[in-house]
PDB file of C-alpha atoms in Angstrom:
ATOM      1  CA  UNK A 401       0.000   0.000   0.000  1.00  0.00           C
ATOM      2  CA  UNK A 402       1.385   3.386  -1.033  1.00  0.00           C
ATOM      3  CA  UNK A 403      -0.159   6.533   0.398  1.00  0.00           C
ATOM      4  CA  UNK A 404      -0.473  10.102  -0.790  1.00  0.00           C
ATOM      5  CA  UNK A 405       2.517  12.087  -1.988  1.00  0.00           C
ATOM      6  CA  UNK A 406       5.917  11.317  -3.481  1.00  0.00           C
ATOM      7  CA  UNK A 407       7.862   8.113  -2.825  1.00  0.00           C
ATOM      8  CA  UNK A 408      11.539   8.418  -3.792  1.00  0.00           C
ATOM      9  CA  UNK A 409      13.573   5.405  -4.967  1.00  0.00           C
ATOM     10  CA  UNK A 410      17.297   5.865  -4.291  1.00  0.00           C
ATOM     11  CA  UNK A 411      18.707   2.443  -5.238  1.00  0.00           C
ATOM     12  CA  UNK A 412      19.987   1.326  -8.641  1.00  0.00           C
ATOM     13  CA  UNK A 413      19.192  -1.918 -10.475  1.00  0.00           C
ATOM     14  CA  UNK A 414      21.192  -4.137 -12.812  1.00  0.00           C
ATOM     15  CA  UNK A 415      19.309  -6.741 -14.803  1.00  0.00           C
ATOM     16  CA  UNK A 416      20.146 -10.436 -14.557  1.00  0.00           C
ATOM     17  CA  UNK A 417      22.346 -10.328 -17.668  1.00  0.00           C
ATOM     18  CA  UNK A 418      24.343  -7.369 -16.321  1.00  0.00           C
ATOM     19  CA  UNK A 419      23.597  -5.424 -19.461  1.00  0.00           C
ATOM     20  CA  UNK A 420      23.136  -2.050 -17.801  1.00  0.00           C
ATOM     21  CA  UNK A 421      22.803  -0.391 -14.423  1.00  0.00           C
ATOM     22  CA  UNK A 422      19.761   1.841 -14.168  1.00  0.00           C
ATOM     23  CA  UNK A 423      19.744   4.575 -11.551  1.00  0.00           C
ATOM     24  CA  UNK A 424      16.902   5.352  -9.135  1.00  0.00           C
ATOM     25  CA  UNK A 425      15.367   1.954  -9.873  1.00  0.00           C
ATOM     26  CA  UNK A 426      14.381  -0.859  -7.533  1.00  0.00           C
ATOM     27  CA  UNK A 427      14.545  -4.498  -8.620  1.00  0.00           C
ATOM     28  CA  UNK A 428      11.604  -6.776  -7.863  1.00  0.00           C
ATOM     29  CA  UNK A 429      12.939 -10.186  -6.848  1.00  0.00           C
ATOM     30  CA  UNK A 430       9.777 -12.066  -5.851  1.00  0.00           C
ATOM     31  CA  UNK A 431       6.553 -12.993  -7.625  1.00  0.00           C
ATOM     32  CA  UNK A 432       2.997 -12.242  -6.490  1.00  0.00           C
ATOM     33  CA  UNK A 433       3.360  -8.596  -5.450  1.00  0.00           C
ATOM     34  CA  UNK A 434       0.804  -5.797  -5.870  1.00  0.00           C
ATOM     35  CA  UNK A 435       1.747  -2.120  -5.558  1.00  0.00           C
ATOM     36  CA  UNK A 436      -1.461  -0.237  -4.766  1.00  0.00           C
ATOM     37  CA  UNK A 437      -1.560   3.561  -4.752  1.00  0.00           C
ATOM     38  CA  UNK A 438      -4.301   6.101  -4.104  1.00  0.00           C
ATOM     39  CA  UNK A 439      -4.544   7.404  -7.671  1.00  0.00           C
ATOM     40  CA  UNK A 440      -2.579   8.779 -10.616  1.00  0.00           C
ATOM     41  CA  UNK A 441      -2.809  12.322  -9.260  1.00  0.00           C
ATOM     42  CA  UNK A 442      -2.244  11.282  -5.648  1.00  0.00           C
ATOM     43  CA  UNK A 443       0.543   8.686  -5.412  1.00  0.00           C
ATOM     44  CA  UNK A 444       3.820   9.262  -7.284  1.00  0.00           C
ATOM     45  CA  UNK A 445       6.861   6.996  -7.439  1.00  0.00           C
ATOM     46  CA  UNK A 446       9.999   9.051  -8.121  1.00  0.00           C
ATOM     47  CA  UNK A 447      12.059   6.321  -9.736  1.00  0.00           C
ATOM     48  CA  UNK A 448      11.470   3.136 -11.645  1.00  0.00           C
ATOM     49  CA  UNK A 449      11.104  -0.640 -11.369  1.00  0.00           C
ATOM     50  CA  UNK A 450      13.202  -3.460 -12.812  1.00  0.00           C
ATOM     51  CA  UNK A 451      11.285  -6.722 -13.182  1.00  0.00           C
ATOM     52  CA  UNK A 452      13.104  -9.893 -14.234  1.00  0.00           C
ATOM     53  CA  UNK A 453      12.105 -13.568 -14.005  1.00  0.00           C
ATOM     54  CA  UNK A 454       9.049 -13.079 -11.788  1.00  0.00           C
ATOM     55  CA  UNK A 455       5.306 -13.173 -12.408  1.00  0.00           C
ATOM     56  CA  UNK A 456       2.015 -11.854 -11.095  1.00  0.00           C
ATOM     57  CA  UNK A 457       3.355  -8.336 -10.472  1.00  0.00           C
ATOM     58  CA  UNK A 458       0.615  -5.683 -10.435  1.00  0.00           C
ATOM     59  CA  UNK A 459       0.691  -1.887 -10.262  1.00  0.00           C
ATOM     60  CA  UNK A 460      -2.524   0.058  -9.612  1.00  0.00           C
ATOM     61  CA  UNK A 461      -3.501   3.699  -9.207  1.00  0.00           C
ATOM     62  CA  UNK A 462      -0.230   5.622  -9.312  1.00  0.00           C
ATOM     63  CA  UNK A 463       2.250   7.608 -11.373  1.00  0.00           C
ATOM     64  CA  UNK A 464       5.721   6.170 -11.977  1.00  0.00           C
ATOM     65  CA  UNK A 465       8.241   8.786 -13.102  1.00  0.00           C
ATOM     66  CA  UNK A 466      11.975   8.123 -13.266  1.00  0.00           C
ATOM     67  CA  UNK A 467      13.693  11.503 -13.341  1.00  0.00           C
ATOM     68  CA  UNK A 468      17.283  10.251 -13.575  1.00  0.00           C
ATOM     69  CA  UNK A 469      19.172  10.608 -16.845  1.00  0.00           C
ATOM     70  CA  UNK A 470      18.030   7.874 -19.255  1.00  0.00           C
ATOM     71  CA  UNK A 471      15.627   6.708 -16.550  1.00  0.00           C
ATOM     72  CA  UNK A 472      12.945   4.141 -17.347  1.00  0.00           C
ATOM     73  CA  UNK A 473       9.571   3.923 -15.635  1.00  0.00           C
ATOM     74  CA  UNK A 474       9.201   0.120 -15.792  1.00  0.00           C
ATOM     75  CA  UNK A 475      11.753  -2.212 -17.371  1.00  0.00           C
ATOM     76  CA  UNK A 476      10.704  -5.872 -17.533  1.00  0.00           C
ATOM     77  CA  UNK A 477      11.854  -9.135 -19.106  1.00  0.00           C
ATOM     78  CA  UNK A 478      10.995 -12.815 -18.730  1.00  0.00           C
ATOM     79  CA  UNK A 479       8.098 -11.725 -16.523  1.00  0.00           C
ATOM     80  CA  UNK A 480       4.326 -11.224 -16.332  1.00  0.00           C
ATOM     81  CA  UNK A 481       3.057  -7.809 -15.264  1.00  0.00           C
ATOM     82  CA  UNK A 482      -0.312  -6.050 -15.086  1.00  0.00           C
ATOM     83  CA  UNK A 483      -0.805  -2.283 -14.986  1.00  0.00           C
ATOM     84  CA  UNK A 484      -4.123  -0.681 -14.033  1.00  0.00           C
ATOM     85  CA  UNK A 485      -4.663   3.091 -13.902  1.00  0.00           C
ATOM     86  CA  UNK A 486      -0.948   3.883 -14.029  1.00  0.00           C
ATOM     87  CA  UNK A 487       0.775   6.883 -15.615  1.00  0.00           C
ATOM     88  CA  UNK A 488       4.369   6.232 -16.638  1.00  0.00           C
ATOM     89  CA  UNK A 489       7.139   8.445 -17.890  1.00  0.00           C
ATOM     90  CA  UNK A 490      10.878   7.993 -18.063  1.00  0.00           C
ATOM     91  CA  UNK A 491      12.400  11.345 -18.980  1.00  0.00           C
ATOM     92  CA  UNK A 492      15.156  10.575 -21.541  1.00  0.00           C
ATOM     93  CA  UNK A 493      14.481   6.823 -21.494  1.00  0.00           C
ATOM     94  CA  UNK A 494      11.237   4.950 -22.076  1.00  0.00           C
ATOM     95  CA  UNK A 495       8.122   5.103 -19.955  1.00  0.00           C
ATOM     96  CA  UNK A 496       7.843   1.317 -20.404  1.00  0.00           C
ATOM     97  CA  UNK A 497      10.581  -0.950 -21.802  1.00  0.00           C
ATOM     98  CA  UNK A 498      11.224  -4.595 -22.616  1.00  0.00           C
ATOM     99  CA  UNK A 499      14.679  -5.405 -24.054  1.00  0.00           C
ATOM    100  CA  UNK A 500      15.126  -7.455 -27.242  1.00  0.00           C
ATOM    101  CA  UNK A 501      17.003 -10.349 -25.633  1.00  0.00           C
ATOM    102  CA  UNK A 502      14.272 -11.972 -23.520  1.00  0.00           C
ATOM    103  CA  UNK A 503      14.674 -15.756 -23.298  1.00  0.00           C
ATOM    104  CA  UNK A 504      11.287 -16.623 -21.814  1.00  0.00           C
ATOM    105  CA  UNK A 505       7.712 -15.503 -22.442  1.00  0.00           C
ATOM    106  CA  UNK A 506       7.204 -11.901 -21.392  1.00  0.00           C
ATOM    107  CA  UNK A 507       3.637 -10.623 -21.029  1.00  0.00           C
ATOM    108  CA  UNK A 508       2.250  -7.242 -20.042  1.00  0.00           C
ATOM    109  CA  UNK A 509      -1.410  -6.236 -19.821  1.00  0.00           C
ATOM    110  CA  UNK A 510      -2.127  -2.538 -19.274  1.00  0.00           C
ATOM    111  CA  UNK A 511      -5.569  -1.010 -18.700  1.00  0.00           C
ATOM    112  CA  UNK A 512      -6.364   2.720 -18.641  1.00  0.00           C
ATOM    113  CA  UNK A 513      -2.695   3.690 -18.513  1.00  0.00           C
ATOM    114  CA  UNK A 514      -0.739   6.669 -19.845  1.00  0.00           C
ATOM    115  CA  UNK A 515       2.709   6.445 -21.453  1.00  0.00           C
ATOM    116  CA  UNK A 516       3.938   9.980 -21.956  1.00  0.00           C
ATOM    117  CA  UNK A 517       6.573  12.693 -21.700  1.00  0.00           C
ATOM    118  CA  UNK A 518       9.498  10.372 -22.361  1.00  0.00           C
ATOM    119  CA  UNK A 519      11.804   9.575 -25.238  1.00  0.00           C
ATOM    120  CA  UNK A 520       9.607   6.549 -26.050  1.00  0.00           C
ATOM    121  CA  UNK A 521       6.177   5.741 -24.614  1.00  0.00           C
ATOM    122  CA  UNK A 522       6.241   1.928 -24.765  1.00  0.00           C
ATOM    123  CA  UNK A 523       9.117  -0.100 -26.200  1.00  0.00           C
ATOM    124  CA  UNK A 524       8.032  -3.722 -26.662  1.00  0.00           C
ATOM    125  CA  UNK A 525      10.743  -6.030 -28.033  1.00  0.00           C
ATOM    126  CA  UNK A 526      11.473  -9.732 -28.425  1.00  0.00           C
ATOM    127  CA  UNK A 527       9.836 -12.584 -30.316  1.00  0.00           C
ATOM    128  CA  UNK A 528       8.578 -14.076 -27.029  1.00  0.00           C
ATOM    129  CA  UNK A 529       7.064 -10.795 -25.860  1.00  0.00           C
ATOM    130  CA  UNK A 530       3.396  -9.837 -26.088  1.00  0.00           C
ATOM    131  CA  UNK A 531       1.657  -6.711 -24.846  1.00  0.00           C
ATOM    132  CA  UNK A 532      -2.040  -5.890 -24.566  1.00  0.00           C
ATOM    133  CA  UNK A 533      -3.055  -2.267 -24.047  1.00  0.00           C
ATOM    134  CA  UNK A 534      -6.695  -1.540 -23.189  1.00  0.00           C
ATOM    135  CA  UNK A 535      -7.917   2.069 -23.341  1.00  0.00           C
ATOM    136  CA  UNK A 536      -4.370   3.381 -22.995  1.00  0.00           C
ATOM    137  CA  UNK A 537      -2.920   6.691 -24.184  1.00  0.00           C
ATOM    138  CA  UNK A 538       0.560   7.238 -25.650  1.00  0.00           C
ATOM    139  CA  UNK A 539       1.334  10.918 -26.051  1.00  0.00           C
ATOM    140  CA  UNK A 540       3.926  13.690 -26.034  1.00  0.00           C
ATOM    141  CA  UNK A 541       6.972  11.443 -26.349  1.00  0.00           C
ATOM    142  CA  UNK A 542       9.940  12.929 -28.208  1.00  0.00           C
ATOM    143  CA  UNK A 543      10.342   9.881 -30.486  1.00  0.00           C
ATOM    144  CA  UNK A 544       7.703   7.116 -30.691  1.00  0.00           C
ATOM    145  CA  UNK A 545       4.454   6.488 -28.875  1.00  0.00           C
ATOM    146  CA  UNK A 546       4.808   2.718 -29.404  1.00  0.00           C
ATOM    147  CA  UNK A 547       7.921   0.939 -30.677  1.00  0.00           C
ATOM    148  CA  UNK A 548       7.541  -2.756 -31.491  1.00  0.00           C
ATOM    149  CA  UNK A 549      10.447  -4.996 -32.510  1.00  0.00           C
ATOM    150  CA  UNK A 550       9.605  -8.661 -33.338  1.00  0.00           C
ATOM    151  CA  UNK A 551       6.940  -8.583 -30.623  1.00  0.00           C
ATOM    152  CA  UNK A 552       3.146  -8.834 -30.791  1.00  0.00           C
ATOM    153  CA  UNK A 553       1.110  -5.870 -29.559  1.00  0.00           C
ATOM    154  CA  UNK A 554      -2.681  -5.653 -29.236  1.00  0.00           C
ATOM    155  CA  UNK A 555      -4.584  -2.383 -28.761  1.00  0.00           C
ATOM    156  CA  UNK A 556      -8.183  -2.477 -27.508  1.00  0.00           C
ATOM    157  CA  UNK A 557     -10.776   0.077 -26.411  1.00  0.00           C
ATOM    158  CA  UNK A 558     -12.503   3.197 -27.701  1.00  0.00           C
ATOM    159  CA  UNK A 559     -10.387   5.404 -25.402  1.00  0.00           C
ATOM    160  CA  UNK A 560      -7.152   4.260 -27.060  1.00  0.00           C
ATOM    161  CA  UNK A 561      -5.182   7.238 -28.399  1.00  0.00           C
ATOM    162  CA  UNK A 562      -1.667   7.650 -29.805  1.00  0.00           C
ATOM    163  CA  UNK A 563      -0.973  11.301 -30.469  1.00  0.00           C
ATOM    164  CA  UNK A 564       1.475  14.195 -30.376  1.00  0.00           C
ATOM    165  CA  UNK A 565       4.626  12.037 -30.522  1.00  0.00           C
ATOM    166  CA  UNK A 566       7.657  13.611 -32.180  1.00  0.00           C
ATOM    167  CA  UNK A 567       8.635  10.900 -34.677  1.00  0.00           C
ATOM    168  CA  UNK A 568       6.148   8.034 -35.001  1.00  0.00           C
ATOM    169  CA  UNK A 569       2.825   7.208 -33.423  1.00  0.00           C
ATOM    170  CA  UNK A 570       3.513   3.480 -33.917  1.00  0.00           C
ATOM    171  CA  UNK A 571       6.787   2.130 -35.267  1.00  0.00           C
ATOM    172  CA  UNK A 572       6.951  -1.638 -35.963  1.00  0.00           C
ATOM    173  CA  UNK A 573      10.099  -3.346 -37.278  1.00  0.00           C
ATOM    174  CA  UNK A 574      11.595  -6.794 -37.888  1.00  0.00           C
ATOM    175  CA  UNK A 575       8.362  -8.773 -38.315  1.00  0.00           C
ATOM    176  CA  UNK A 576       6.720  -7.123 -35.333  1.00  0.00           C
ATOM    177  CA  UNK A 577       2.921  -7.153 -35.274  1.00  0.00           C
ATOM    178  CA  UNK A 578       0.644  -4.420 -33.992  1.00  0.00           C
ATOM    179  CA  UNK A 579      -3.054  -5.304 -34.082  1.00  0.00           C
ATOM    180  CA  UNK A 580      -5.514  -2.459 -33.481  1.00  0.00           C
ATOM    181  CA  UNK A 581      -8.866  -3.925 -32.441  1.00  0.00           C
ATOM    182  CA  UNK A 582     -10.775  -0.873 -33.642  1.00  0.00           C
ATOM    183  CA  UNK A 583     -12.298   0.133 -36.983  1.00  0.00           C
ATOM    184  CA  UNK A 584      -9.992   1.975 -39.365  1.00  0.00           C
ATOM    185  CA  UNK A 585     -12.116   5.133 -39.082  1.00  0.00           C
ATOM    186  CA  UNK A 586     -11.624   5.343 -35.314  1.00  0.00           C
ATOM    187  CA  UNK A 587      -9.479   8.346 -34.374  1.00  0.00           C
ATOM    188  CA  UNK A 588      -6.740   6.189 -32.850  1.00  0.00           C
ATOM    189  CA  UNK A 589      -3.485   7.684 -34.177  1.00  0.00           C
ATOM    190  CA  UNK A 590      -3.091  11.394 -34.937  1.00  0.00           C
ATOM    191  CA  UNK A 591      -0.855  14.447 -34.784  1.00  0.00           C
ATOM    192  CA  UNK A 592       2.407  12.479 -34.760  1.00  0.00           C
ATOM    193  CA  UNK A 593       5.465  13.122 -36.921  1.00  0.00           C
ATOM    194  CA  UNK A 594       4.419   9.985 -38.850  1.00  0.00           C
ATOM    195  CA  UNK A 595       1.396   8.077 -37.587  1.00  0.00           C
ATOM    196  CA  UNK A 596       2.371   4.569 -38.774  1.00  0.00           C
ATOM    197  CA  UNK A 597       5.783   3.245 -39.771  1.00  0.00           C
ATOM    198  CA  UNK A 598       6.680  -0.355 -40.654  1.00  0.00           C
ATOM    199  CA  UNK A 599       9.972  -1.917 -41.710  1.00  0.00           C
ATOM    200  CA  UNK A 600      11.400  -5.370 -42.490  1.00  0.00           C
ATOM    201  CA  UNK A 601       8.177  -7.368 -42.620  1.00  0.00           C
ATOM    202  CA  UNK A 602       6.417  -5.709 -39.699  1.00  0.00           C
ATOM    203  CA  UNK A 603       2.670  -4.999 -39.835  1.00  0.00           C
ATOM    204  CA  UNK A 604       0.183  -2.578 -38.292  1.00  0.00           C
ATOM    205  CA  UNK A 605      -3.382  -3.678 -38.956  1.00  0.00           C
ATOM    206  CA  UNK A 606      -6.917  -2.799 -37.886  1.00  0.00           C
ATOM    207  CA  UNK A 607      -9.346  -5.606 -37.122  1.00  0.00           C
ATOM    208  CA  UNK A 608     -12.952  -5.516 -35.961  1.00  0.00           C
ATOM    209  CA  UNK A 609     -13.688  -8.179 -33.355  1.00  0.00           C
TER     210      UNK A 609
END
């Protein structure tokens, strides 16, 4: 349980493969943990979370903002995470990030979340990685709202919006798949440098369920 106000993280985290040390980030080392705040405008985590080789990790009702240089809001791999009513930003890094070298299934499900005011909103990488975003907003990132590399990404919900990102609304590369479960006339992606960008066999498609 996390109460009102700011909660500062002062530790640093290095992922299991020792690829990089991320400042003002706490590593989660056990499964089955829920972080429950009072609301996006009420509970703020000043720092980020590193999640590796655990499952059933849930964040609800808070803002996660990592203000360190190249800080990331949530970095996860080989894990299963759920986000509900969470606003994330990572300053010069990514609000949400999965690296490309995951060796096990990585799954994230986010509902009514915001990914904004970062370099990238959500970076979803790896052939074993899938992400489902329900009624989420990706906005005001200096590069891409969503960046998908070899992964599979599903977008659901009438409130979904990807807008005002500096380079691309959605960028998909290297056979990545982004499936938008909304009609093509829904105002999903707008006011970005380029709304949709695909490369090397990647696809961005609308489907009506």
